[in-house]
């Protein structure tokens, strides 16, 4: 799943958690996806981020004009119900 980030500060903040508003600027989202990799036991390909230029090559359908970067993670390797 590719998560495009077009702002450095997101308002209203995700999950109504004000520090998450700084997620794109501080790398909090990248750290969150690495934690999600850990929960899955690293059984799926590792999450990563890419620049808007690379995102334009790999995901040509995305509008990359305002994009800062893209976080990519793999879903389905972790059973969320067991945590």
mmCIF file of C-alpha atoms in Angstrom:
data_model
loop_
_atom_site.group_PDB
_atom_site.id
_atom_site.type_symbol
_atom_site.label_atom_id
_atom_site.label_comp_id
_atom_site.label_asym_id
_atom_site.label_seq_id
_atom_site.Cartn_x
_atom_site.Cartn_y
_atom_site.Cartn_z
ATOM 1 C CA UNK A 1 0.000 0.000 0.000
ATOM 2 C CA UNK A 2 1.438 3.354 -1.016
ATOM 3 C CA UNK A 3 0.618 6.269 1.286
ATOM 4 C CA UNK A 4 1.294 9.606 -0.439
ATOM 5 C CA UNK A 5 2.077 12.515 1.864
ATOM 6 C CA UNK A 6 1.432 15.957 0.428
ATOM 7 C CA UNK A 7 1.869 18.070 3.569
ATOM 8 C CA UNK A 8 4.598 18.245 6.168
ATOM 9 C CA UNK A 9 2.021 18.994 8.881
ATOM 10 C CA UNK A 10 -1.384 17.276 8.816
ATOM 11 C CA UNK A 11 -4.356 19.012 10.397
ATOM 12 C CA UNK A 12 -6.661 17.746 11.799
ATOM 13 C CA UNK A 13 -4.201 15.208 13.185
ATOM 14 C CA UNK A 14 -4.644 11.490 12.502
ATOM 15 C CA UNK A 15 -6.438 9.616 15.307
ATOM 16 C CA UNK A 16 -7.024 12.979 17.080
ATOM 17 C CA UNK A 17 -3.475 12.676 18.406
ATOM 18 C CA UNK A 18 -1.772 16.100 18.011
ATOM 19 C CA UNK A 19 1.840 14.793 17.853
ATOM 20 C CA UNK A 20 0.788 12.704 14.820
ATOM 21 C CA UNK A 21 0.222 15.982 12.957
ATOM 22 C CA UNK A 22 4.011 16.187 12.646
ATOM 23 C CA UNK A 23 4.255 12.631 11.305
ATOM 24 C CA UNK A 24 5.420 13.460 7.775
ATOM 25 C CA UNK A 25 7.950 16.033 8.964
ATOM 26 C CA UNK A 26 9.458 13.930 11.768
ATOM 27 C CA UNK A 27 9.419 10.531 10.076
ATOM 28 C CA UNK A 28 6.890 9.219 12.586
ATOM 29 C CA UNK A 29 4.946 7.478 9.805
ATOM 30 C CA UNK A 30 8.064 5.694 8.571
ATOM 31 C CA UNK A 31 8.745 4.547 12.150
ATOM 32 C CA UNK A 32 5.126 3.405 12.541
ATOM 33 C CA UNK A 33 5.353 1.233 9.431
ATOM 34 C CA UNK A 34 8.644 -0.270 10.676
ATOM 35 C CA UNK A 35 6.865 -1.114 13.945
ATOM 36 C CA UNK A 36 4.102 -2.739 11.889
ATOM 37 C CA UNK A 37 6.806 -4.795 10.136
ATOM 38 C CA UNK A 38 7.999 -5.902 13.574
ATOM 39 C CA UNK A 39 4.487 -6.976 14.607
ATOM 40 C CA UNK A 40 4.250 -9.174 11.521
ATOM 41 C CA UNK A 41 7.523 -10.864 12.407
ATOM 42 C CA UNK A 42 9.050 -9.450 9.227
ATOM 43 C CA UNK A 43 7.145 -12.113 7.263
ATOM 44 C CA UNK A 44 6.305 -9.657 4.463
ATOM 45 C CA UNK A 45 8.623 -7.398 2.496
ATOM 46 C CA UNK A 46 9.893 -4.529 4.624
ATOM 47 C CA UNK A 47 8.233 -1.117 4.463
ATOM 48 C CA UNK A 48 10.136 1.743 2.874
ATOM 49 C CA UNK A 49 9.718 5.289 1.649
ATOM 50 C CA UNK A 50 10.371 6.797 -1.742
ATOM 51 C CA UNK A 51 10.754 10.256 -3.183
ATOM 52 C CA UNK A 52 8.025 11.816 -5.282
ATOM 53 C CA UNK A 53 10.179 11.379 -8.412
ATOM 54 C CA UNK A 54 10.509 7.641 -7.836
ATOM 55 C CA UNK A 55 6.805 7.398 -6.952
ATOM 56 C CA UNK A 56 5.979 8.980 -10.303
ATOM 57 C CA UNK A 57 7.935 6.205 -12.041
ATOM 58 C CA UNK A 58 6.472 3.323 -10.020
ATOM 59 C CA UNK A 59 2.929 4.667 -9.584
ATOM 60 C CA UNK A 60 2.230 6.809 -12.683
ATOM 61 C CA UNK A 61 -1.446 7.164 -11.724
ATOM 62 C CA UNK A 62 -0.539 9.221 -8.635
ATOM 63 C CA UNK A 63 -0.550 12.996 -8.757
ATOM 64 C CA UNK A 64 3.004 13.787 -7.643
ATOM 65 C CA UNK A 65 2.978 17.572 -8.158
ATOM 66 C CA UNK A 66 2.420 18.395 -4.465
ATOM 67 C CA UNK A 67 3.730 15.145 -3.008
ATOM 68 C CA UNK A 68 6.576 15.283 -0.456
ATOM 69 C CA UNK A 69 7.250 11.536 -0.262
ATOM 70 C CA UNK A 70 5.470 8.176 -0.245
ATOM 71 C CA UNK A 71 5.513 5.534 2.493
ATOM 72 C CA UNK A 72 5.032 2.005 1.168
ATOM 73 C CA UNK A 73 4.071 -0.912 3.376
ATOM 74 C CA UNK A 74 2.743 -4.405 2.875
ATOM 75 C CA UNK A 75 -0.561 -5.439 4.433
ATOM 76 C CA UNK A 76 -1.907 -8.846 5.276
ATOM 77 C CA UNK A 77 1.006 -10.523 7.059
ATOM 78 C CA UNK A 78 -0.184 -9.616 10.563
ATOM 79 C CA UNK A 79 -3.397 -10.726 12.202
ATOM 80 C CA UNK A 80 -4.508 -7.503 13.902
ATOM 81 C CA UNK A 81 -7.150 -9.348 15.926
ATOM 82 C CA UNK A 82 -4.582 -11.165 18.058
ATOM 83 C CA UNK A 83 -2.970 -8.011 19.510
#
